mmCIF file of C-alpha atoms in Angstrom:
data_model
loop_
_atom_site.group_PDB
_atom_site.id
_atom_site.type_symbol
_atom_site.label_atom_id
_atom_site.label_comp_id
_atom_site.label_asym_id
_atom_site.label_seq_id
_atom_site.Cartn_x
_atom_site.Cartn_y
_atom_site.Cartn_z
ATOM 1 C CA UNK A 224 -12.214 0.586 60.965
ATOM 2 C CA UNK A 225 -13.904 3.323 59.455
ATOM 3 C CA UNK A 226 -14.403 7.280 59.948
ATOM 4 C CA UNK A 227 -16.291 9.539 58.355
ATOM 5 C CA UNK A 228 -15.092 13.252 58.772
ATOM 6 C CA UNK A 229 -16.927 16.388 57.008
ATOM 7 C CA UNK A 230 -14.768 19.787 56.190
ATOM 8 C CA UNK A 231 -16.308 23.350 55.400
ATOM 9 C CA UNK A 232 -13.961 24.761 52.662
ATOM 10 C CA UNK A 233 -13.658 28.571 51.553
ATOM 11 C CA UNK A 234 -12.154 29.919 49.242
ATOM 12 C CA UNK A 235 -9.935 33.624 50.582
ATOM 13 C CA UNK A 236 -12.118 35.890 48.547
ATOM 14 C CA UNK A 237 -15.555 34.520 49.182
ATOM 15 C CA UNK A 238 -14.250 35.152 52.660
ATOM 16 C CA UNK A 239 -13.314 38.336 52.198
ATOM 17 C CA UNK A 240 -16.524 39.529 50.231
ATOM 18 C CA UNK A 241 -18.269 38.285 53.600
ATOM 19 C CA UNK A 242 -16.506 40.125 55.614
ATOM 20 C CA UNK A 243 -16.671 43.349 53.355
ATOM 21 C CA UNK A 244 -20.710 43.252 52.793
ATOM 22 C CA UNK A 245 -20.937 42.749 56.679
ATOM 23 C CA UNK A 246 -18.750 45.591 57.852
ATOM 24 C CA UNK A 247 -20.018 47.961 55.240
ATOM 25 C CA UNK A 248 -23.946 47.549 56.938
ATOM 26 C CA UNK A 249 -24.720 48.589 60.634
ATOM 27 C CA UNK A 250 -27.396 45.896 61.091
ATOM 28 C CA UNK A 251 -26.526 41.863 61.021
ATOM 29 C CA UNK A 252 -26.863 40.293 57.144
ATOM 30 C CA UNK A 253 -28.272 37.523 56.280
ATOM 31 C CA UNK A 254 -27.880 35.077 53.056
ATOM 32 C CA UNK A 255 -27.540 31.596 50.888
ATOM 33 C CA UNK A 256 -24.196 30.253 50.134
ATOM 34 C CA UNK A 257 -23.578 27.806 47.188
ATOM 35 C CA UNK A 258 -20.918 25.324 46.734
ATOM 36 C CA UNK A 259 -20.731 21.668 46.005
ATOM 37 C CA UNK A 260 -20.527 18.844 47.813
ATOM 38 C CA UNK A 261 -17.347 16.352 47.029
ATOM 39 C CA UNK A 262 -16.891 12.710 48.753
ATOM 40 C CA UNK A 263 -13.715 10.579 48.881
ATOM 41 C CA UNK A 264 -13.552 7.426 50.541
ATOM 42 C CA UNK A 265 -9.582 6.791 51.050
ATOM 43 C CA UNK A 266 -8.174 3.364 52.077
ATOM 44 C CA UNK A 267 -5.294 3.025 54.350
ATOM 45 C CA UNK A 268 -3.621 -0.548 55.464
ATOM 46 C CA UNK A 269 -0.513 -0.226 58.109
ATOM 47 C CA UNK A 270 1.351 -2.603 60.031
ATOM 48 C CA UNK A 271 -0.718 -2.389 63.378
ATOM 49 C CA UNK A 272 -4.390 -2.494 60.605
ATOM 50 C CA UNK A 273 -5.383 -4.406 58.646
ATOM 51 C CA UNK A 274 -7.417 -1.833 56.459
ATOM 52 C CA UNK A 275 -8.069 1.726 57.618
ATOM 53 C CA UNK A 276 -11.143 3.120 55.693
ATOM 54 C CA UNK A 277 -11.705 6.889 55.988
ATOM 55 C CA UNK A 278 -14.585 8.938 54.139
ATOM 56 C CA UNK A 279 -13.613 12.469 53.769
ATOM 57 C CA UNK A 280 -16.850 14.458 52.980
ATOM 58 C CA UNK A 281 -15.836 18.465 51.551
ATOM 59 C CA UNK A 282 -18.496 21.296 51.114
ATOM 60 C CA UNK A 283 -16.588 23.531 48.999
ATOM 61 C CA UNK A 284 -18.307 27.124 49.010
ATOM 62 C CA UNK A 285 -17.810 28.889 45.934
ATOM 63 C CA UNK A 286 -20.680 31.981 46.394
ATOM 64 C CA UNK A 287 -22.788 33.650 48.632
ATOM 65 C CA UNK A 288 -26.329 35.076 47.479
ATOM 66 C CA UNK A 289 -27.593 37.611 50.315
ATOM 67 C CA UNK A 290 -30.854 36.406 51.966
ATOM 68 C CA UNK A 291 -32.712 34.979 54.664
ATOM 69 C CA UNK A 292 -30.767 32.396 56.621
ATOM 70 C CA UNK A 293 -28.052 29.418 55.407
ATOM 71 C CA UNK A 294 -25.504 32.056 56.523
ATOM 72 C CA UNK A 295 -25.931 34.469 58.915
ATOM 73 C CA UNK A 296 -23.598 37.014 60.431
ATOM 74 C CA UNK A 297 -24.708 38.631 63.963
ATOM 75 C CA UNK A 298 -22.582 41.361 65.967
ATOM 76 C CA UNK A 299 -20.715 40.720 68.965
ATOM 77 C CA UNK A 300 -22.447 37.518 69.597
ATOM 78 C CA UNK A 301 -21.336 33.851 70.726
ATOM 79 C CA UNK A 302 -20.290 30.757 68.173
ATOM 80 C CA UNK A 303 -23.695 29.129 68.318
ATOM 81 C CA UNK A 304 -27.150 28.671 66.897
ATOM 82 C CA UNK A 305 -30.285 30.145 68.119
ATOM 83 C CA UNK A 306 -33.332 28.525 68.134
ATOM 84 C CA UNK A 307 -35.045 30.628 65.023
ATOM 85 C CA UNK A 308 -32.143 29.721 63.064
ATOM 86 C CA UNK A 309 -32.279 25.591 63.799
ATOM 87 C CA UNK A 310 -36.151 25.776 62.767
ATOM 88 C CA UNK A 311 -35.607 27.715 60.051
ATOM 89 C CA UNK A 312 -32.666 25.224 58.933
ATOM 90 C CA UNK A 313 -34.745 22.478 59.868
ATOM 91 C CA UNK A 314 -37.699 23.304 57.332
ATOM 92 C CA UNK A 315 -35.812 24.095 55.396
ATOM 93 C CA UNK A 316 -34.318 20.729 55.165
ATOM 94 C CA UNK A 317 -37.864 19.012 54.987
ATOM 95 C CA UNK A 318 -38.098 21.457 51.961
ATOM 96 C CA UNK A 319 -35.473 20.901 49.877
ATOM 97 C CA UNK A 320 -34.477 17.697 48.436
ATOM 98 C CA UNK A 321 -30.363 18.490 49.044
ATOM 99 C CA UNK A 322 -29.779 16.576 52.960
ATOM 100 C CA UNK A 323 -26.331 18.214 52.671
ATOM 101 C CA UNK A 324 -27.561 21.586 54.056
ATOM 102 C CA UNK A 325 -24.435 23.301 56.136
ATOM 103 C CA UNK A 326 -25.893 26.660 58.260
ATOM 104 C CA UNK A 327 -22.417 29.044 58.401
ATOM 105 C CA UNK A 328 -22.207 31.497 61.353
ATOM 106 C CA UNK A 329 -19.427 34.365 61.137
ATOM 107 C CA UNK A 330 -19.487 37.065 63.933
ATOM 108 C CA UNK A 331 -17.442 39.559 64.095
ATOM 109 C CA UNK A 332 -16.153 41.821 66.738
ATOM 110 C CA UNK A 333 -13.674 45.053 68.013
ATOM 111 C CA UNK A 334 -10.675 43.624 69.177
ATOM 112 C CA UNK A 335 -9.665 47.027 70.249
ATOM 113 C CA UNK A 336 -11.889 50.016 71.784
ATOM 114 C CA UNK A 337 -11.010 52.511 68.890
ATOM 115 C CA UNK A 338 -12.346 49.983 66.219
ATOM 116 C CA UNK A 339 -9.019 50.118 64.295
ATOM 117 C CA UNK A 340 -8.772 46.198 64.375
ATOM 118 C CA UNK A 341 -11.679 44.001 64.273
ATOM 119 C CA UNK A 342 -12.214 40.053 64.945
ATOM 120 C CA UNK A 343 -13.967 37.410 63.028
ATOM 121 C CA UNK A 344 -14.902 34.216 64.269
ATOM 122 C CA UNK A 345 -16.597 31.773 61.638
ATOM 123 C CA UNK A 346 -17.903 28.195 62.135
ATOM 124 C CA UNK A 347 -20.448 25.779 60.489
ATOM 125 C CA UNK A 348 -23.583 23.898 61.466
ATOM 126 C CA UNK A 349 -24.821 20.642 60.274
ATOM 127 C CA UNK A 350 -27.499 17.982 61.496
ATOM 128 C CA UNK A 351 -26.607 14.697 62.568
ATOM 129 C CA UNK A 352 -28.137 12.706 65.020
ATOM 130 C CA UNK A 353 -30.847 14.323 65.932
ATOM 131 C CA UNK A 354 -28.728 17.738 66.767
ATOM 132 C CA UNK A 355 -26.525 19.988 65.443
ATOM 133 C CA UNK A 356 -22.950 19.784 65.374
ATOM 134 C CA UNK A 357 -20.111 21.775 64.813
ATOM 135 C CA UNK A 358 -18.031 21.270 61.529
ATOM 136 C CA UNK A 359 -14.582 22.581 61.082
ATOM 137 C CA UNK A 360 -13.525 25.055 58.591
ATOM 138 C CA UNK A 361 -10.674 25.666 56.080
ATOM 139 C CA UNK A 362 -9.913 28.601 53.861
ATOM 140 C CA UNK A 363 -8.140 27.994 50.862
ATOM 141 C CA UNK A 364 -5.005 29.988 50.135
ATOM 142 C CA UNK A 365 -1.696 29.983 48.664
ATOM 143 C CA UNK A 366 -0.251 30.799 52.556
ATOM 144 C CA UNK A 367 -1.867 27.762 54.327
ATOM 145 C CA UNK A 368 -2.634 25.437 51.980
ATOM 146 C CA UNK A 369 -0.203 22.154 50.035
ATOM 147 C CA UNK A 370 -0.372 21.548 46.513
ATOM 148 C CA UNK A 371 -2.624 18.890 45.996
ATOM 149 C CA UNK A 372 -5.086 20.458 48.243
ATOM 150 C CA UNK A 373 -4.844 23.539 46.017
ATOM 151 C CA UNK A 374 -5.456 21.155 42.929
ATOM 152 C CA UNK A 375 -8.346 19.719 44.631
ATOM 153 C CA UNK A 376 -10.256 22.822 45.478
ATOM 154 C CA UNK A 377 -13.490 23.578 42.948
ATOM 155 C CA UNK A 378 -13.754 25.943 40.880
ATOM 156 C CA UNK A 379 -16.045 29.230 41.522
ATOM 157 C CA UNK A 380 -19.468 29.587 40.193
ATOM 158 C CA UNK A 381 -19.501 32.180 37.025
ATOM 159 C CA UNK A 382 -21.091 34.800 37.058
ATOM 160 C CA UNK A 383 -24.020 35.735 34.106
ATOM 161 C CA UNK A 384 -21.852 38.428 32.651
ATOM 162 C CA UNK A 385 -18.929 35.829 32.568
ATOM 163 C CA UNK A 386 -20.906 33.548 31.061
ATOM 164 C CA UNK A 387 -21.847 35.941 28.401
ATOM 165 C CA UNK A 388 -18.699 37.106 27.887
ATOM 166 C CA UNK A 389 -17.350 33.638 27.111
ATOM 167 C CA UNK A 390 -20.114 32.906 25.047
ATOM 168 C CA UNK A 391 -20.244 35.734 23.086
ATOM 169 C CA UNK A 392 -16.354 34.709 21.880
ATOM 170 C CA UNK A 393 -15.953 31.170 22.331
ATOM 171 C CA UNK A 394 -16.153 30.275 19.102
ATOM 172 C CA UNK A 395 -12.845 31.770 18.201
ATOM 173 C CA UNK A 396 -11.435 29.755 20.607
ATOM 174 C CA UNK A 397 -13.330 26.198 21.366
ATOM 175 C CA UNK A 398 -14.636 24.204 19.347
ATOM 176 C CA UNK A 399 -18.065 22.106 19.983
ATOM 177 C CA UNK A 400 -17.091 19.842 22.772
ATOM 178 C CA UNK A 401 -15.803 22.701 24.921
ATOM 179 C CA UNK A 402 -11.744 22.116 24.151
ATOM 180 C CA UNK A 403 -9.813 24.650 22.735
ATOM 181 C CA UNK A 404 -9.218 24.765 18.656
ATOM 182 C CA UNK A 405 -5.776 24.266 19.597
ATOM 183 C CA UNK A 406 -6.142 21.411 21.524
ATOM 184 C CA UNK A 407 -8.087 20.491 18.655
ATOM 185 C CA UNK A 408 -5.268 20.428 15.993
ATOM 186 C CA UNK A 409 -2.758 19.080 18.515
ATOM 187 C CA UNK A 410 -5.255 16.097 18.730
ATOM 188 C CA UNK A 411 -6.019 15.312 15.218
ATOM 189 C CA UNK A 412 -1.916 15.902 14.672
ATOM 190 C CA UNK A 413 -2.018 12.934 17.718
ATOM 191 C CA UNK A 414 -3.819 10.719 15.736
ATOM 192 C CA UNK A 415 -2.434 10.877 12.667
ATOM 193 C CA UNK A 416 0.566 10.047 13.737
ATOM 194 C CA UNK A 417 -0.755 7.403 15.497
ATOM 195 C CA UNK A 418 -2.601 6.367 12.682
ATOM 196 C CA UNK A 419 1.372 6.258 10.621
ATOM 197 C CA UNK A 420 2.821 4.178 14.111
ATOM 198 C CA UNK A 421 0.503 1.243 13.657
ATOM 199 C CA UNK A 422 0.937 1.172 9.962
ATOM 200 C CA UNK A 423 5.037 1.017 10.960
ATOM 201 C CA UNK A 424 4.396 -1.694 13.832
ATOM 202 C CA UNK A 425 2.381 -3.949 10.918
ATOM 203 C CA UNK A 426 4.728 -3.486 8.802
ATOM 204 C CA UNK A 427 7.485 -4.396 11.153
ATOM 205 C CA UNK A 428 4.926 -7.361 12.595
ATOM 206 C CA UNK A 429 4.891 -8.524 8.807
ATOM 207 C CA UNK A 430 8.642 -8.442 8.496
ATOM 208 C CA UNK A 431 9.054 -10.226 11.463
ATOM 209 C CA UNK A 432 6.356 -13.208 10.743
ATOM 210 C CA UNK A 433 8.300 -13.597 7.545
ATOM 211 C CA UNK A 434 11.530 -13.780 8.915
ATOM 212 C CA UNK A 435 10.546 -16.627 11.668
ATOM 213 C CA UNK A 436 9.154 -18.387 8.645
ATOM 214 C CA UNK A 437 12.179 -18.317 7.006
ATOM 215 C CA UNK A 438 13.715 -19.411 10.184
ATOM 216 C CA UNK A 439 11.548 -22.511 10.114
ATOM 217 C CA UNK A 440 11.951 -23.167 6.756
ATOM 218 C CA UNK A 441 15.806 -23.247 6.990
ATOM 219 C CA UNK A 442 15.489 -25.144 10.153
ATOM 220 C CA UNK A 443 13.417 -27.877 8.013
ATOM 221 C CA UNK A 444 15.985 -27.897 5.022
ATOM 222 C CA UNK A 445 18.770 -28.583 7.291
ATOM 223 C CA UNK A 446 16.860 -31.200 8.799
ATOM 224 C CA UNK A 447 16.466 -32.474 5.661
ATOM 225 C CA UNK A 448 19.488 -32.501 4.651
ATOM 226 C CA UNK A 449 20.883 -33.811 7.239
ATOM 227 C CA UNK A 450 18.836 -37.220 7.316
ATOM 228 C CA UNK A 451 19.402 -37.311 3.529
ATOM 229 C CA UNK A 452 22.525 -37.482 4.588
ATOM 230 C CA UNK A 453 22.936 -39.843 7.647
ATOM 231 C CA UNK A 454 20.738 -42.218 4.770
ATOM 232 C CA UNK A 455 23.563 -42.137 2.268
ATOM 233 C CA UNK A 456 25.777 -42.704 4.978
ATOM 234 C CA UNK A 457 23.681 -45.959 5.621
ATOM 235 C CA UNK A 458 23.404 -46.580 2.149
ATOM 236 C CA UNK A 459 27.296 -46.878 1.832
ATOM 237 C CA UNK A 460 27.939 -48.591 4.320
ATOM 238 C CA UNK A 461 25.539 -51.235 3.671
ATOM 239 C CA UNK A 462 27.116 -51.390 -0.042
ATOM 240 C CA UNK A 463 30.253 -51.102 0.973
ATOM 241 C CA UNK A 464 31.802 -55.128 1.132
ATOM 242 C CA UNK A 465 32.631 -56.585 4.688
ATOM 243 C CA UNK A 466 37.148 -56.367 5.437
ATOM 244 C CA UNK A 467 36.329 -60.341 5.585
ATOM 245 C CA UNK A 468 36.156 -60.266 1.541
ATOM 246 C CA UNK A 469 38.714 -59.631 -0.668
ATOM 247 C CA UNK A 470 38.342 -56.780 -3.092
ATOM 248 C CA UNK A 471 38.522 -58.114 -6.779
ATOM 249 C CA UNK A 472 40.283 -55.910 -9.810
ATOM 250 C CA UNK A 473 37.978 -56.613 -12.541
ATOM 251 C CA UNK A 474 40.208 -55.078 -15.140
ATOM 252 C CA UNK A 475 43.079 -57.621 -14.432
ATOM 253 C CA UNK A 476 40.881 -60.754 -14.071
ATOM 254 C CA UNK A 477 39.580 -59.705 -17.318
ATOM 255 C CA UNK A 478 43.355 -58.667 -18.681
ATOM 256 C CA UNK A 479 44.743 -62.014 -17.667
ATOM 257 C CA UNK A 480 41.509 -64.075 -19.311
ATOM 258 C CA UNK A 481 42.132 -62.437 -22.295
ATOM 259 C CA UNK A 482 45.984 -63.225 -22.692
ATOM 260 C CA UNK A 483 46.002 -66.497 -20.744
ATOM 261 C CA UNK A 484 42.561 -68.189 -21.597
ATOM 262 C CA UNK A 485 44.329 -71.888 -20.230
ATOM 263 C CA UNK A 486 46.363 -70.623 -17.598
ATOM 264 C CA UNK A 487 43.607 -71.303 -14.607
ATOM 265 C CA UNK A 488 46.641 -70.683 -12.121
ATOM 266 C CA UNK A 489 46.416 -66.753 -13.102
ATOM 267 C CA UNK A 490 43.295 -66.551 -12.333
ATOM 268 C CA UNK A 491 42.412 -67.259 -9.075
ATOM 269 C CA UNK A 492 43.530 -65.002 -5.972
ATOM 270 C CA UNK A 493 43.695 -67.747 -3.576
ATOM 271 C CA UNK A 494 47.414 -69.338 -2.320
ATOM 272 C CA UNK A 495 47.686 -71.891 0.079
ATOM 273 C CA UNK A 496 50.286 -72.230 3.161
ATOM 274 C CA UNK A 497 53.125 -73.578 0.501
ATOM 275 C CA UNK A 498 52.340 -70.247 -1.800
ATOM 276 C CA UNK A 499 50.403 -72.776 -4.331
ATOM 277 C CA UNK A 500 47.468 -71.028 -6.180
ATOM 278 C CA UNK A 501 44.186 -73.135 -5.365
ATOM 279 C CA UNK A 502 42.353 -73.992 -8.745
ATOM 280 C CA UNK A 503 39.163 -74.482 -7.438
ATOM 281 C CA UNK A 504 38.714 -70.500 -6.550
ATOM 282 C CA UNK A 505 39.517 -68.976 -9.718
ATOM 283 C CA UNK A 506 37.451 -66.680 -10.969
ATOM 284 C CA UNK A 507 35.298 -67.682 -13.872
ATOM 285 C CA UNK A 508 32.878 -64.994 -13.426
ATOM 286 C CA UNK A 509 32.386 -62.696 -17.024
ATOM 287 C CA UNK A 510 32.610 -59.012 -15.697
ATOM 288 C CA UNK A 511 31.376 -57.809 -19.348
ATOM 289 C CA UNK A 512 34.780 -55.418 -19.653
ATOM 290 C CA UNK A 513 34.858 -53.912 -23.244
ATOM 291 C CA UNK A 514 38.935 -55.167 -23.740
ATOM 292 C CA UNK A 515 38.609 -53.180 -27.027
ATOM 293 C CA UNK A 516 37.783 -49.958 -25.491
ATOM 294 C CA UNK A 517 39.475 -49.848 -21.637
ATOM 295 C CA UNK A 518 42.367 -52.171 -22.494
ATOM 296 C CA UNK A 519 43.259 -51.603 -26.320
ATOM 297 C CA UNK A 520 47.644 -52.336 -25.498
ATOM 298 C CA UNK A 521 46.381 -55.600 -24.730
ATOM 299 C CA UNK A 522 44.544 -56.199 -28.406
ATOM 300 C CA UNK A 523 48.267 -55.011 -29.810
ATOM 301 C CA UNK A 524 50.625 -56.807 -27.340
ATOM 302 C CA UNK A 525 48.742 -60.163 -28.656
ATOM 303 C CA UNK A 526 49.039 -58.760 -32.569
ATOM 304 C CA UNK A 527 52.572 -58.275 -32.112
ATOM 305 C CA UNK A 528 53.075 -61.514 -30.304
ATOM 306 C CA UNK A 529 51.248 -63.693 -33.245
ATOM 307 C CA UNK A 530 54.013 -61.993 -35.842
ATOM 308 C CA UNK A 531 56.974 -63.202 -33.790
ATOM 309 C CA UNK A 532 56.163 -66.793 -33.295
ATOM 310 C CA UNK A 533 56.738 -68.179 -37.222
ATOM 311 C CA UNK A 534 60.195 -67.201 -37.214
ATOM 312 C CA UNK A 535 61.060 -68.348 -33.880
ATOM 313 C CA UNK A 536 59.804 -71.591 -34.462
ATOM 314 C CA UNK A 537 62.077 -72.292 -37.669
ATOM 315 C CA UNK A 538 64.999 -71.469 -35.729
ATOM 316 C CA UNK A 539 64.259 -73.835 -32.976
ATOM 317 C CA UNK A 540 64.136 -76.477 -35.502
ATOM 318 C CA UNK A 541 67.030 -75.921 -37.203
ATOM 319 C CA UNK A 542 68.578 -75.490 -33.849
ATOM 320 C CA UNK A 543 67.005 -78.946 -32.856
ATOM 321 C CA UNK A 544 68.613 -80.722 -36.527
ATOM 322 C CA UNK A 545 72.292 -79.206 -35.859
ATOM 323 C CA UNK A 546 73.314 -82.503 -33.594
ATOM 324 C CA UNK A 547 71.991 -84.886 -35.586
ATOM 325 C CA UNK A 548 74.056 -83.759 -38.999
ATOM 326 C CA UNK A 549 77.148 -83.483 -36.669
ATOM 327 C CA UNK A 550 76.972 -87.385 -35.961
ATOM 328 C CA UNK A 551 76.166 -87.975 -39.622
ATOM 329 C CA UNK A 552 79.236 -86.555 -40.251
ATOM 330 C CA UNK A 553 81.364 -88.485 -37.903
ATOM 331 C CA UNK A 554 80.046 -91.862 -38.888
ATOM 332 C CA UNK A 555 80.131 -91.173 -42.621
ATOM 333 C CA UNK A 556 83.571 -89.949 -43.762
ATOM 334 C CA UNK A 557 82.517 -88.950 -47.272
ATOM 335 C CA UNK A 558 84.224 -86.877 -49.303
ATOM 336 C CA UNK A 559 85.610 -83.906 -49.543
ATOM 337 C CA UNK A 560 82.566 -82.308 -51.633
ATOM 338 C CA UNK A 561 80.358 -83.851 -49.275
ATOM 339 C CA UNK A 562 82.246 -82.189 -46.435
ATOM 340 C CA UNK A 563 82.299 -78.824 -47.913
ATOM 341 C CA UNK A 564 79.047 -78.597 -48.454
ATOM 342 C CA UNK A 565 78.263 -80.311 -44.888
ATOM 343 C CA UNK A 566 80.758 -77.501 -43.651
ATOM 344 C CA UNK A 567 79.083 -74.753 -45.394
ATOM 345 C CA UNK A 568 75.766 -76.033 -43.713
ATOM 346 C CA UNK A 569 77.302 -76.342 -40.240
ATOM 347 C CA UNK A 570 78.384 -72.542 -40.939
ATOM 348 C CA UNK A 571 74.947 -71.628 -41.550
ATOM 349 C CA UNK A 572 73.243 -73.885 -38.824
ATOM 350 C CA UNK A 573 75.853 -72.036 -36.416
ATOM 351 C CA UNK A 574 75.304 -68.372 -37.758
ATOM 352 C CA UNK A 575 71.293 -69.942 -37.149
ATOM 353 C CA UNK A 576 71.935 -71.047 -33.713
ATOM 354 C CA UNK A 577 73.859 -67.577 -32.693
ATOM 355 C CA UNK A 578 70.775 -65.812 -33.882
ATOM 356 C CA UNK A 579 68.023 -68.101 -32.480
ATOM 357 C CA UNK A 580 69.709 -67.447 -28.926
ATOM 358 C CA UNK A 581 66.712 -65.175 -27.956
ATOM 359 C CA UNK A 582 65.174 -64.994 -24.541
ATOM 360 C CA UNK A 583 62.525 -67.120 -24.956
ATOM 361 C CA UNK A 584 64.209 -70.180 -23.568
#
């Protein structure tokens, strides 16, 4: 659905300067008004529409220039055009290349019979559809009018003096593209510290890429680590001997080789169900242990044990020829120096035998 509405605005004081040129002359005045033409197309969408398109077309009057026709104001007459005025209008419409031609009528009368208080009555004219229709009209005020209306209305067309004026001191106060020198600075402050905000945000952008590569890198170290690990784990356990074999002690296979070389019974780690050591699993494997260096009391027990066994074996032979001189003794019966001296022997084969009672036996 669509609507297209038009709306006459006027500012209070253009108002007012139409009303004082036309009470201040005795005859009616004529004249051209000038404005600008604004057009808004606003787009509504309810619950009962879909989409609710409305075109609001505003003339905005901003001067009036006094002359023939475009506004007229007539004495004590009725809200509606003559025919002089719609040909005049009309031509003037083939004339000019503007379509948006608006004819204003404002006539005022005496509301009372002394003339103390006087009536105006003001309406607009435009073409459409082959005649002319009536438009409505809206002055612009602080009274009767809401604040974004008020920020919506146009400015007023300046004046040549104003113009001038400015002009003749704007450059103590603009700058080339119309802003103000303040504006100005407060701009090129804007910037600059805009300019120092994206150097910060790179920086911190910088920062930030570094720190999720560090992030990555430590993720990949302890990734690393940890299947360096989980391998030596593997690798242990696949060194590591099965619970089914026995562990060997290398350093006393290789003690008891070394001090037993023909004792094959010390050597194996093997017993059967009667606690006998089996033969046939001894170890006869060399480990290459350096006896000398990680077992050096074994070297001296063996030095020590080579010293003792000369002596020891002289006493266990006189020891063995003690009962064999006793019988000689008893068969014989020899004499007295005979028995003496086998006496004195017998002493010393006993104080022999008392000694040679070591703990070898």
């Amino acid at each position: 659905m669509e609507e297209f509405n038009t709306t006459v605005r006027i500012s209070g004081f253009v108002l007012s300067s139409l009303m004082f040129q036309h009470l201040n002359t005795d005859a009616d005045v004529e004249g051209l008004i000038l404005g600008e033409s604004v057009g808004e197309e606003n787009c509504r969408i309810t619950d009962s529409q879909i989409d609710h398109i409305q075109f609001e077309h505003t003339i905005n009057i901003q001067k009036h220039v006094p002359c023939h026709n475009l506004h007229r104001q007539r004495r004590n007459s009725r809200q509606q055009m003559t025919f002089m005025e719609q040909v005049i209008h009309r031509n003037m419409r083939k004339i000019l290349s503007s379509q948006e031609l608006v004819f204003m009528l404002l006539t005022p009368s005496q509301a009372t019979a002394s003339g103390s208080t006087h009536r105006l009555e003001f309406s607009a004219f435009t073409w459409h559809s082959s005649q002319y229709i009536n438009i409505p009209i809206s002055v612009s005020n602080l009274g009767n009018l809401e604040q974004q209306d008020y920020w919506r209305v146009s400015g007023t067309c300046p004046s040549l003096g104003e113009s001038q004026a400015v002009n003749r001191h704007r450059t103590k106060f603009f700058c080339s593209g119309d802003d103000l020198k303040e504006v100005g600075n407060i701009n090129n402050m804007n910037d600059a510290l805009l300019g120092e905000m994206q150097k910060v945000c790179e920086g911190v952008e910088k920062s930030e890429r570094a720190v999720e590569k560090l992030r990555e890198d430590i993720t990949q170290l302890k990734e690393a680590i940890r299947n360096q690990k989980r391998n030596s784990e593997k690798n242990e356990t696949q060194k590591r001997p099965s619970p089914d074999e026995p562990n060997e002690n290398v350093l006393l296979c290789s003690a008891l080789r070394t001090l037993f070389p023909d004792a094959p019974s010390l050597q194996t780690q093997t017993l059967t169900v009667q606690g006998f050591p089996v033969l046939e699993l001894c170890c006869n494997t060399n480990h290459n242990i350096d006896i000398p260096t990680k077992l050096p009391l074994i070297l001296e027990n063996q030095h020590t044990k080579r010293k003792d066994t000369a002596p020891r074996l002289r006493k266990k032979c006189l020891v063995a020829s003690y009962p064999q001189r006793l019988k000689r003794k008893r068969k014989t019966n020899d004499t007295s120096e005979l028995a003496s001296e086998s006496g004195s022997d017998t002493e010393v084969e006993m104080n022999g035998q008392s000694r040679s009672n070591s703990p070898l036996f």
